PDB file of C-alpha atoms in Angstrom:
ATOM      1  CA  MET T   1     -15.020 -23.731 -18.424  1.00 42.00           C
ATOM      2  CA  PHE T   2     -14.286 -20.101 -20.553  1.00 41.00           C
ATOM      3  CA  GLY T   3     -18.364 -19.448 -20.601  1.00 40.00           C
ATOM      4  CA  SER T   4     -19.480 -19.275 -24.347  1.00 45.00           C
ATOM      5  CA  ARG T   5     -15.751 -18.262 -25.625  1.00 64.00           C
ATOM      6  CA  SER T   6     -12.836 -20.393 -25.972  1.00 73.00           C
ATOM      7  CA  HIS T   7      -9.156 -19.533 -27.065  1.00 80.00           C
ATOM      8  CA  LYS T   8      -6.265 -21.466 -28.340  1.00 85.00           C
ATOM      9  CA  ILE T   9      -3.148 -20.825 -27.120  1.00 88.00           C
ATOM     10  CA  THR T  10       0.400 -22.427 -28.617  1.00 91.00           C
ATOM     11  CA  ILE T  11       3.178 -24.207 -26.511  1.00 92.00           C
ATOM     12  CA  ASP T  12       6.139 -25.603 -27.616  1.00 93.00           C
ATOM     13  CA  ASN T  13       6.822 -29.625 -27.025  1.00 93.00           C
ATOM     14  CA  GLU T  14       9.457 -29.124 -24.910  1.00 93.00           C
ATOM     15  CA  LEU T  15       7.180 -27.380 -22.185  1.00 94.00           C
ATOM     16  CA  TYR T  16       4.345 -29.230 -22.913  1.00 95.00           C
ATOM     17  CA  GLU T  17       6.467 -31.958 -21.901  1.00 94.00           C
ATOM     18  CA  ARG T  18       7.790 -30.555 -18.834  1.00 94.00           C
ATOM     19  CA  LEU T  19       3.746 -29.763 -18.282  1.00 93.00           C
ATOM     20  CA  GLU T  20       2.374 -33.008 -18.954  1.00 92.00           C
ATOM     21  CA  LYS T  21       4.927 -34.687 -16.720  1.00 91.00           C
ATOM     22  CA  ALA T  22       3.876 -32.140 -14.018  1.00 89.00           C
ATOM     23  CA  ALA T  23       0.108 -32.763 -14.336  1.00 86.00           C
ATOM     24  CA  GLN T  24       0.996 -36.129 -13.716  1.00 84.00           C
ATOM     25  CA  VAL T  25       2.797 -35.695 -10.643  1.00 80.00           C
ATOM     26  CA  ALA T  26       0.334 -33.482  -9.440  1.00 77.00           C
ATOM     27  CA  GLY T  27      -2.514 -35.908 -10.072  1.00 75.00           C
ATOM     28  CA  HIS T  28      -4.252 -34.033 -12.395  1.00 77.00           C
ATOM     29  CA  ALA T  29      -6.695 -36.253 -14.974  1.00 76.00           C
ATOM     30  CA  SER T  30      -5.374 -34.521 -17.921  1.00 83.00           C
ATOM     31  CA  THR T  31      -2.274 -31.936 -18.685  1.00 88.00           C
ATOM     32  CA  GLU T  32      -5.054 -29.585 -19.879  1.00 86.00           C
ATOM     33  CA  GLU T  33      -6.758 -29.830 -16.162  1.00 80.00           C
ATOM     34  CA  PHE T  34      -3.876 -28.805 -14.963  1.00 82.00           C
ATOM     35  CA  ILE T  35      -2.438 -26.133 -17.482  1.00 87.00           C
ATOM     36  CA  ILE T  36      -6.040 -23.868 -16.704  1.00 79.00           C
ATOM     37  CA  HIS T  37      -5.597 -25.016 -12.903  1.00 74.00           C
ATOM     38  CA  VAL T  38      -2.268 -23.080 -13.054  1.00 79.00           C
ATOM     39  CA  LEU T  39      -3.426 -20.379 -14.991  1.00 78.00           C
ATOM     40  CA  GLU T  40      -6.442 -20.152 -12.428  1.00 68.00           C
ATOM     41  CA  THR T  41      -3.914 -19.981  -9.290  1.00 66.00           C
ATOM     42  CA  THR T  42      -1.794 -17.537 -11.143  1.00 69.00           C
ATOM     43  CA  ALA T  43      -4.127 -15.102 -12.548  1.00 66.00           C
ATOM     44  CA  PRO T  44      -5.890 -12.542 -10.154  1.00 59.00           C
ATOM     45  CA  ALA T  45      -8.957 -13.847  -8.817  1.00 55.00           C
ATOM     46  CA  SER T  46     -11.059 -10.910 -10.350  1.00 60.00           C
ATOM     47  CA  SER T  47     -10.709  -8.065 -12.721  1.00 68.00           C
ATOM     48  CA  SER T  48      -8.465  -5.061 -12.561  1.00 72.00           C
ATOM     49  CA  ALA T  49     -11.565  -3.367 -11.866  1.00 74.00           C
ATOM     50  CA  ASP T  50     -13.644  -5.416  -9.238  1.00 79.00           C
ATOM     51  CA  SER T  51      -9.936  -6.051  -7.668  1.00 87.00           C
ATOM     52  CA  GLU T  52      -9.676  -1.823  -7.207  1.00 90.00           C
ATOM     53  CA  GLU T  53     -13.233  -1.507  -6.132  1.00 92.00           C
ATOM     54  CA  GLU T  54     -12.779  -4.129  -3.160  1.00 93.00           C
ATOM     55  CA  VAL T  55      -9.379  -1.999  -2.523  1.00 95.00           C
ATOM     56  CA  ARG T  56     -11.733   0.895  -2.532  1.00 94.00           C
ATOM     57  CA  LYS T  57     -14.513  -0.703  -0.152  1.00 94.00           C
ATOM     58  CA  ARG T  58     -11.851  -1.445   2.638  1.00 95.00           C
ATOM     59  CA  LEU T  59     -10.047   2.018   2.575  1.00 95.00           C
ATOM     60  CA  GLN T  60     -13.473   3.368   3.306  1.00 94.00           C
ATOM     61  CA  GLY T  61     -13.799   0.519   6.066  1.00 94.00           C
ATOM     62  CA  LEU T  62     -10.793   1.790   7.531  1.00 93.00           C
ATOM     63  CA  GLY T  63     -11.733   5.589   7.450  1.00 92.00           C
ATOM     64  CA  TYR T  64      -9.418   6.731   4.977  1.00 92.00           C
ATOM     65  CA  LEU T  65     -11.908   7.503   1.914  1.00 92.00           C
ATOM     66  CA  GLU T  66     -15.487   8.736   1.656  1.00 87.00           C
TER      67      GLU T  66
ATOM     68  CA  MET V   1      17.182  27.243   1.600  1.00 56.00           C
ATOM     69  CA  SER V   2      13.487  26.171   2.222  1.00 76.00           C
ATOM     70  CA  ALA V   3      11.896  23.190   0.331  1.00 87.00           C
ATOM     71  CA  ASP V   4       9.996  23.782  -2.352  1.00 93.00           C
ATOM     72  CA  PHE V   5       8.666  20.650  -2.556  1.00 96.00           C
ATOM     73  CA  VAL V   6       5.808  18.640  -0.134  1.00 97.00           C
ATOM     74  CA  THR V   7       7.035  15.430   1.733  1.00 97.00           C
ATOM     75  CA  VAL V   8       3.905  12.999   1.452  1.00 98.00           C
ATOM     76  CA  VAL V   9       3.791   9.976   3.541  1.00 98.00           C
ATOM     77  CA  SER V  10       2.301   7.306   1.913  1.00 98.00           C
ATOM     78  CA  GLY V  11       1.270   3.903   1.454  1.00 97.00           C
ATOM     79  CA  LEU V  12      -1.440   0.952   2.216  1.00 96.00           C
ATOM     80  CA  PRO V  13      -3.122   1.707   5.723  1.00 94.00           C
ATOM     81  CA  ARG V  14      -1.664   0.029   8.761  1.00 93.00           C
ATOM     82  CA  SER V  15       2.120  -0.248   6.945  1.00 94.00           C
ATOM     83  CA  GLY V  16       3.378   2.553   8.830  1.00 94.00           C
ATOM     84  CA  THR V  17       1.920   5.662   7.656  1.00 95.00           C
ATOM     85  CA  SER V  18       1.453   7.270  11.120  1.00 93.00           C
ATOM     86  CA  LEU V  19       4.492   6.141  12.967  1.00 93.00           C
ATOM     87  CA  MET V  20       6.595   7.856   9.319  1.00 96.00           C
ATOM     88  CA  MET V  21       4.358  11.001   9.941  1.00 95.00           C
ATOM     89  CA  GLN V  22       5.299  11.312  13.925  1.00 94.00           C
ATOM     90  CA  MET V  23       8.714  10.988  12.949  1.00 95.00           C
ATOM     91  CA  ILE V  24       8.965  13.436  10.457  1.00 96.00           C
ATOM     92  CA  THR V  25       7.412  15.754  12.691  1.00 95.00           C
ATOM     93  CA  ALA V  26       9.756  15.222  15.495  1.00 95.00           C
ATOM     94  CA  GLY V  27      12.698  15.426  13.094  1.00 96.00           C
ATOM     95  CA  GLY V  28      11.269  19.332  12.843  1.00 95.00           C
ATOM     96  CA  ILE V  29       8.866  19.273   9.620  1.00 96.00           C
ATOM     97  CA  GLU V  30       5.792  20.397  10.456  1.00 96.00           C
ATOM     98  CA  ALA V  31       2.271  18.135   9.816  1.00 96.00           C
ATOM     99  CA  VAL V  32      -0.734  19.381   7.481  1.00 96.00           C
ATOM    100  CA  GLN V  33      -3.234  17.939  10.026  1.00 93.00           C
ATOM    101  CA  ASP V  34      -6.660  19.182  11.529  1.00 90.00           C
ATOM    102  CA  GLY V  35      -6.300  16.909  14.467  1.00 83.00           C
ATOM    103  CA  GLN V  36     -10.134  15.439  13.473  1.00 85.00           C
ATOM    104  CA  ARG V  37      -9.124  11.832  13.736  1.00 80.00           C
ATOM    105  CA  ALA V  38      -8.108  11.638  17.452  1.00 76.00           C
ATOM    106  CA  ALA V  39      -5.552   8.900  18.544  1.00 78.00           C
ATOM    107  CA  ASP V  40      -7.556   5.608  19.545  1.00 79.00           C
ATOM    108  CA  ALA V  41      -6.449   2.065  20.162  1.00 76.00           C
ATOM    109  CA  ASP V  42      -5.090   1.341  16.815  1.00 74.00           C
ATOM    110  CA  ASN V  43      -2.904   4.535  17.069  1.00 78.00           C
ATOM    111  CA  PRO V  44      -2.079   5.800  20.658  1.00 76.00           C
ATOM    112  CA  LYS V  45      -0.089   8.623  19.431  1.00 76.00           C
ATOM    113  CA  GLY V  46      -2.159   9.695  16.954  1.00 76.00           C
ATOM    114  CA  TYR V  47      -2.841   9.768  13.036  1.00 81.00           C
ATOM    115  CA  LEU V  48      -2.071  13.137  11.924  1.00 88.00           C
ATOM    116  CA  GLU V  49      -3.870  13.195   9.286  1.00 89.00           C
ATOM    117  CA  PHE V  50      -5.569  16.041   7.139  1.00 94.00           C
ATOM    118  CA  GLU V  51      -9.656  15.378   6.368  1.00 94.00           C
ATOM    119  CA  ALA V  52      -9.338  17.518   2.979  1.00 96.00           C
ATOM    120  CA  VAL V  53      -7.328  14.841   1.567  1.00 97.00           C
ATOM    121  CA  LYS V  54     -10.512  12.435   1.295  1.00 95.00           C
ATOM    122  CA  LYS V  55     -11.516  15.178  -1.435  1.00 95.00           C
ATOM    123  CA  LEU V  56      -8.144  16.033  -3.077  1.00 95.00           C
ATOM    124  CA  LYS V  57      -9.963  15.406  -5.900  1.00 94.00           C
ATOM    125  CA  GLU V  58     -12.674  18.011  -5.888  1.00 96.00           C
ATOM    126  CA  ASP V  59     -10.654  20.671  -4.061  1.00 96.00           C
ATOM    127  CA  ALA V  60      -6.734  20.267  -3.886  1.00 96.00           C
ATOM    128  CA  SER V  61      -6.478  24.445  -3.004  1.00 97.00           C
ATOM    129  CA  TRP V  62      -4.425  23.777   0.518  1.00 97.00           C
ATOM    130  CA  VAL V  63      -1.959  21.564  -1.664  1.00 97.00           C
ATOM    131  CA  PRO V  64       0.679  24.528  -2.434  1.00 97.00           C
ATOM    132  CA  GLY V  65       0.480  25.310   1.297  1.00 97.00           C
ATOM    133  CA  ALA V  66       1.728  22.260   1.842  1.00 97.00           C
ATOM    134  CA  VAL V  67       4.829  23.229   0.447  1.00 97.00           C
ATOM    135  CA  GLY V  68       8.024  22.757   3.168  1.00 95.00           C
ATOM    136  CA  LYS V  69       5.425  20.626   5.113  1.00 96.00           C
ATOM    137  CA  VAL V  70       4.188  16.868   5.464  1.00 97.00           C
ATOM    138  CA  VAL V  71       1.128  15.323   5.022  1.00 98.00           C
ATOM    139  CA  LYS V  72      -0.237  11.414   4.809  1.00 97.00           C
ATOM    140  CA  VAL V  73      -1.835  10.645   1.560  1.00 97.00           C
ATOM    141  CA  ILE V  74      -2.757   6.901   1.190  1.00 96.00           C
ATOM    142  CA  SER V  75      -1.683   5.176  -1.885  1.00 97.00           C
ATOM    143  CA  MET V  76      -4.761   5.753  -3.622  1.00 96.00           C
ATOM    144  CA  LEU V  77      -5.114   9.282  -3.268  1.00 97.00           C
ATOM    145  CA  LEU V  78      -2.015   9.366  -4.672  1.00 97.00           C
ATOM    146  CA  PHE V  79      -3.303   9.892  -8.271  1.00 96.00           C
ATOM    147  CA  ASP V  80      -5.021  13.181  -7.386  1.00 96.00           C
ATOM    148  CA  LEU V  81      -2.070  15.253  -6.389  1.00 97.00           C
ATOM    149  CA  PRO V  82      -2.193  17.856  -8.897  1.00 96.00           C
ATOM    150  CA  ALA V  83       0.714  17.919 -11.165  1.00 94.00           C
ATOM    151  CA  THR V  84       1.658  21.542 -10.824  1.00 94.00           C
ATOM    152  CA  GLN V  85       3.463  21.102  -7.634  1.00 96.00           C
ATOM    153  CA  LYS V  86       6.576  19.188  -6.249  1.00 97.00           C
ATOM    154  CA  TYR V  87       6.364  15.895  -4.129  1.00 98.00           C
ATOM    155  CA  ARG V  88       8.712  14.055  -2.313  1.00 97.00           C
ATOM    156  CA  VAL V  89       6.919  10.382  -1.836  1.00 98.00           C
ATOM    157  CA  ILE V  90       8.138   8.577   1.450  1.00 97.00           C
ATOM    158  CA  PHE V  91       6.210   5.198   0.748  1.00 96.00           C
ATOM    159  CA  MET V  92       5.860   2.911   3.442  1.00 96.00           C
ATOM    160  CA  THR V  93       6.021  -0.980   2.861  1.00 94.00           C
ATOM    161  CA  ARG V  94       5.228  -3.649   5.176  1.00 93.00           C
ATOM    162  CA  HIS V  95       4.691  -7.611   5.493  1.00 94.00           C
ATOM    163  CA  MET V  96       1.676  -8.055   3.635  1.00 94.00           C
ATOM    164  CA  ASP V  97       0.166 -10.334   6.462  1.00 93.00           C
ATOM    165  CA  GLU V  98       0.717  -7.725   9.138  1.00 94.00           C
ATOM    166  CA  ILE V  99      -1.044  -5.295   6.837  1.00 95.00           C
ATOM    167  CA  LEU V 100      -4.067  -7.179   6.343  1.00 95.00           C
ATOM    168  CA  ALA V 101      -3.939  -8.551  10.141  1.00 94.00           C
ATOM    169  CA  SER V 102      -3.495  -5.237  11.589  1.00 93.00           C
ATOM    170  CA  GLN V 103      -6.612  -3.728   8.924  1.00 95.00           C
ATOM    171  CA  LYS V 104      -9.261  -6.523  10.219  1.00 94.00           C
ATOM    172  CA  GLU V 105      -8.256  -5.498  13.826  1.00 93.00           C
ATOM    173  CA  MET V 106      -9.434  -1.836  13.349  1.00 92.00           C
ATOM    174  CA  LEU V 107     -12.228  -2.865  10.845  1.00 94.00           C
ATOM    175  CA  LYS V 108     -13.493  -4.842  13.966  1.00 93.00           C
ATOM    176  CA  ARG V 109     -12.942  -1.961  16.427  1.00 91.00           C
ATOM    177  CA  ARG V 110     -14.788   0.293  13.978  1.00 90.00           C
ATOM    178  CA  GLY V 111     -17.637  -2.489  13.479  1.00 91.00           C
ATOM    179  CA  THR V 112     -17.105  -1.893   9.561  1.00 90.00           C
ATOM    180  CA  LEU V 113     -15.775  -6.084   9.171  1.00 89.00           C
ATOM    181  CA  ASP V 114     -17.836  -7.243   6.530  1.00 87.00           C
ATOM    182  CA  ASP V 115     -17.548 -11.158   7.418  1.00 85.00           C
ATOM    183  CA  LYS V 116     -18.740 -11.654   3.748  1.00 86.00           C
ATOM    184  CA  GLY V 117     -15.765  -9.881   2.539  1.00 88.00           C
ATOM    185  CA  PRO V 118     -12.690 -11.196   0.255  1.00 92.00           C
ATOM    186  CA  SER V 119     -10.677 -13.560   2.093  1.00 92.00           C
ATOM    187  CA  ASP V 120      -7.426 -12.555   3.190  1.00 92.00           C
ATOM    188  CA  ASP V 121      -5.981 -14.526   0.026  1.00 91.00           C
ATOM    189  CA  ASP V 122      -7.880 -12.530  -2.374  1.00 91.00           C
ATOM    190  CA  MET V 123      -7.330  -9.102  -0.593  1.00 93.00           C
ATOM    191  CA  ARG V 124      -3.596  -9.644  -0.378  1.00 92.00           C
ATOM    192  CA  LYS V 125      -3.595  -9.890  -4.582  1.00 89.00           C
ATOM    193  CA  PHE V 126      -6.212  -7.019  -4.958  1.00 92.00           C
ATOM    194  CA  PHE V 127      -3.395  -5.118  -2.661  1.00 93.00           C
ATOM    195  CA  GLN V 128      -0.670  -6.425  -5.012  1.00 89.00           C
ATOM    196  CA  ASN V 129      -2.377  -4.799  -7.911  1.00 88.00           C
ATOM    197  CA  HIS V 130      -3.132  -1.635  -6.578  1.00 92.00           C
ATOM    198  CA  LEU V 131       0.600  -0.908  -5.362  1.00 91.00           C
ATOM    199  CA  ASN V 132       1.775  -2.554  -8.442  1.00 88.00           C
ATOM    200  CA  LYS V 133      -0.433   0.057 -10.179  1.00 91.00           C
ATOM    201  CA  VAL V 134       0.606   2.577  -7.705  1.00 93.00           C
ATOM    202  CA  ARG V 135       4.362   2.133  -8.613  1.00 90.00           C
ATOM    203  CA  ASN V 136       4.071   1.965 -12.052  1.00 89.00           C
ATOM    204  CA  TRP V 137       2.566   5.319 -11.892  1.00 93.00           C
ATOM    205  CA  LEU V 138       4.838   6.915  -9.607  1.00 92.00           C
ATOM    206  CA  SER V 139       7.713   5.843 -11.517  1.00 90.00           C
ATOM    207  CA  LEU V 140       6.139   7.901 -14.562  1.00 91.00           C
ATOM    208  CA  GLN V 141       5.407  11.169 -12.654  1.00 93.00           C
ATOM    209  CA  ALA V 142       7.949  14.065 -13.614  1.00 94.00           C
ATOM    210  CA  ASN V 143       7.284  16.105 -10.522  1.00 96.00           C
ATOM    211  CA  ILE V 144       7.447  13.409  -8.010  1.00 96.00           C
ATOM    212  CA  GLN V 145      10.288  11.627  -6.619  1.00 97.00           C
ATOM    213  CA  VAL V 146       9.865   8.739  -4.452  1.00 96.00           C
ATOM    214  CA  LEU V 147      11.474   6.859  -1.541  1.00 96.00           C
ATOM    215  CA  PHE V 148      10.429   3.027  -0.199  1.00 94.00           C
ATOM    216  CA  VAL V 149      11.315   2.715   3.376  1.00 95.00           C
ATOM    217  CA  ASP V 150      10.347  -0.586   4.996  1.00 93.00           C
ATOM    218  CA  TYR V 151       8.034  -0.617   8.212  1.00 94.00           C
ATOM    219  CA  ASN V 152       9.730  -3.962   9.346  1.00 92.00           C
ATOM    220  CA  ALA V 153      13.062  -3.279   9.405  1.00 93.00           C
ATOM    221  CA  ILE V 154      12.987  -0.042  10.785  1.00 94.00           C
ATOM    222  CA  MET V 155      11.177  -1.834  13.814  1.00 92.00           C
ATOM    223  CA  SER V 156      13.321  -4.565  13.960  1.00 90.00           C
ATOM    224  CA  GLY V 157      16.085  -2.210  14.448  1.00 90.00           C
ATOM    225  CA  ASP V 158      17.789  -1.098  11.350  1.00 92.00           C
ATOM    226  CA  ASP V 159      18.171   2.322  11.111  1.00 91.00           C
ATOM    227  CA  LYS V 160      19.240   2.391   6.865  1.00 94.00           C
ATOM    228  CA  GLY V 161      15.390   3.739   6.263  1.00 93.00           C
ATOM    229  CA  ILE V 162      15.673   6.426   8.849  1.00 94.00           C
ATOM    230  CA  ARG V 163      18.668   7.761   7.155  1.00 94.00           C
ATOM    231  CA  ASP V 164      17.781   7.503   4.132  1.00 96.00           C
ATOM    232  CA  VAL V 165      14.914   9.502   4.791  1.00 96.00           C
ATOM    233  CA  GLY V 166      17.348  11.960   6.285  1.00 95.00           C
ATOM    234  CA  GLU V 167      19.040  12.091   2.758  1.00 95.00           C
ATOM    235  CA  PHE V 168      15.387  12.174   0.908  1.00 96.00           C
ATOM    236  CA  LEU V 169      14.252  15.379   2.734  1.00 95.00           C
ATOM    237  CA  GLY V 170      17.900  16.704   3.161  1.00 88.00           C
ATOM    238  CA  SER V 171      18.917  18.920   5.826  1.00 75.00           C
ATOM    239  CA  ALA V 172      15.251  20.167   7.026  1.00 78.00           C
ATOM    240  CA  VAL V 173      15.117  16.976   8.964  1.00 91.00           C
ATOM    241  CA  ASN V 174      16.852  15.855  12.295  1.00 94.00           C
ATOM    242  CA  VAL V 175      17.805  12.293  11.903  1.00 94.00           C
ATOM    243  CA  ASP V 176      18.543  11.585  15.459  1.00 94.00           C
ATOM    244  CA  ALA V 177      15.308  13.185  16.552  1.00 95.00           C
ATOM    245  CA  MET V 178      13.341  11.035  14.038  1.00 95.00           C
ATOM    246  CA  LYS V 179      14.860   7.662  15.346  1.00 93.00           C
ATOM    247  CA  LYS V 180      13.914   8.645  18.875  1.00 92.00           C
ATOM    248  CA  ALA V 181      10.219   8.926  17.747  1.00 91.00           C
ATOM    249  CA  ILE V 182      10.014   5.410  17.311  1.00 90.00           C
ATOM    250  CA  ASP V 183       8.200   3.414  20.322  1.00 81.00           C
ATOM    251  CA  ALA V 184       8.614  -0.801  19.627  1.00 70.00           C
ATOM    252  CA  SER V 185       6.078  -1.514  21.992  1.00 68.00           C
ATOM    253  CA  LEU V 186       3.565  -0.539  19.112  1.00 65.00           C
ATOM    254  CA  TYR V 187       4.798  -2.799  16.587  1.00 64.00           C
ATOM    255  CA  ARG V 188       2.321  -5.075  17.096  1.00 66.00           C
ATOM    256  CA  ASN V 189       0.744  -7.509  14.476  1.00 65.00           C
ATOM    257  CA  ARG V 190       3.991  -9.154  13.832  1.00 68.00           C
ATOM    258  CA  HIS V 191       4.748 -11.731  11.121  1.00 67.00           C
ATOM    259  CA  GLY V 192       5.938 -15.160  12.142  1.00 60.00           C
TER     260      GLY V 192
END
């Protein structure tokens, strides 16, 4: 899922229990799957550099950049 | 007393920058423009742009001559403004869905719409990232004062933004003349 590297984060019990319940309500197979889904949908779609490049392309298409 | 700063109208394309340029020039401040980009279906009253702005990074020699005048500089090019001048930036904001819809129409008319390009959802995130970066940068520039003006509010008849521009630019601009420059019939691509 994260390529060749993965990372662990620490979540306190109270928050984890809330996430566990939310995962069940949302129908996710596991709490971990739900947390990854939330992070993926919240984080920018791509890196900052890619994001800026797409903005640049759009502005070029509109005639505002060379 | 004459202004010692350059007035800059900025924002994303299709956020109302051309309207604000028209309003400010109607209010009595001369625009730095070259007329190269003629009026068209997307901007029937003209763009009031200056081609040299696109090459600001390579050549900013015209900027001192813009003191006391107004020039349009889209958000991405603000970073290239030379720090040797003072600026008052009027930054236009507009509902992002309207910006995206209007940009798409303009891309179609220009024949530059990339069907394989980013989705609206992705483009919205890209623009938000970009705007966050610009806002943070602007807040750190000692030579730049910024006023954010809501295009949607202006077009809905709320003239607070116009009065704010009047106060921001001082006595150099005629607020009543600015109001008269608004053409509500050009408010297309409304959200919701």
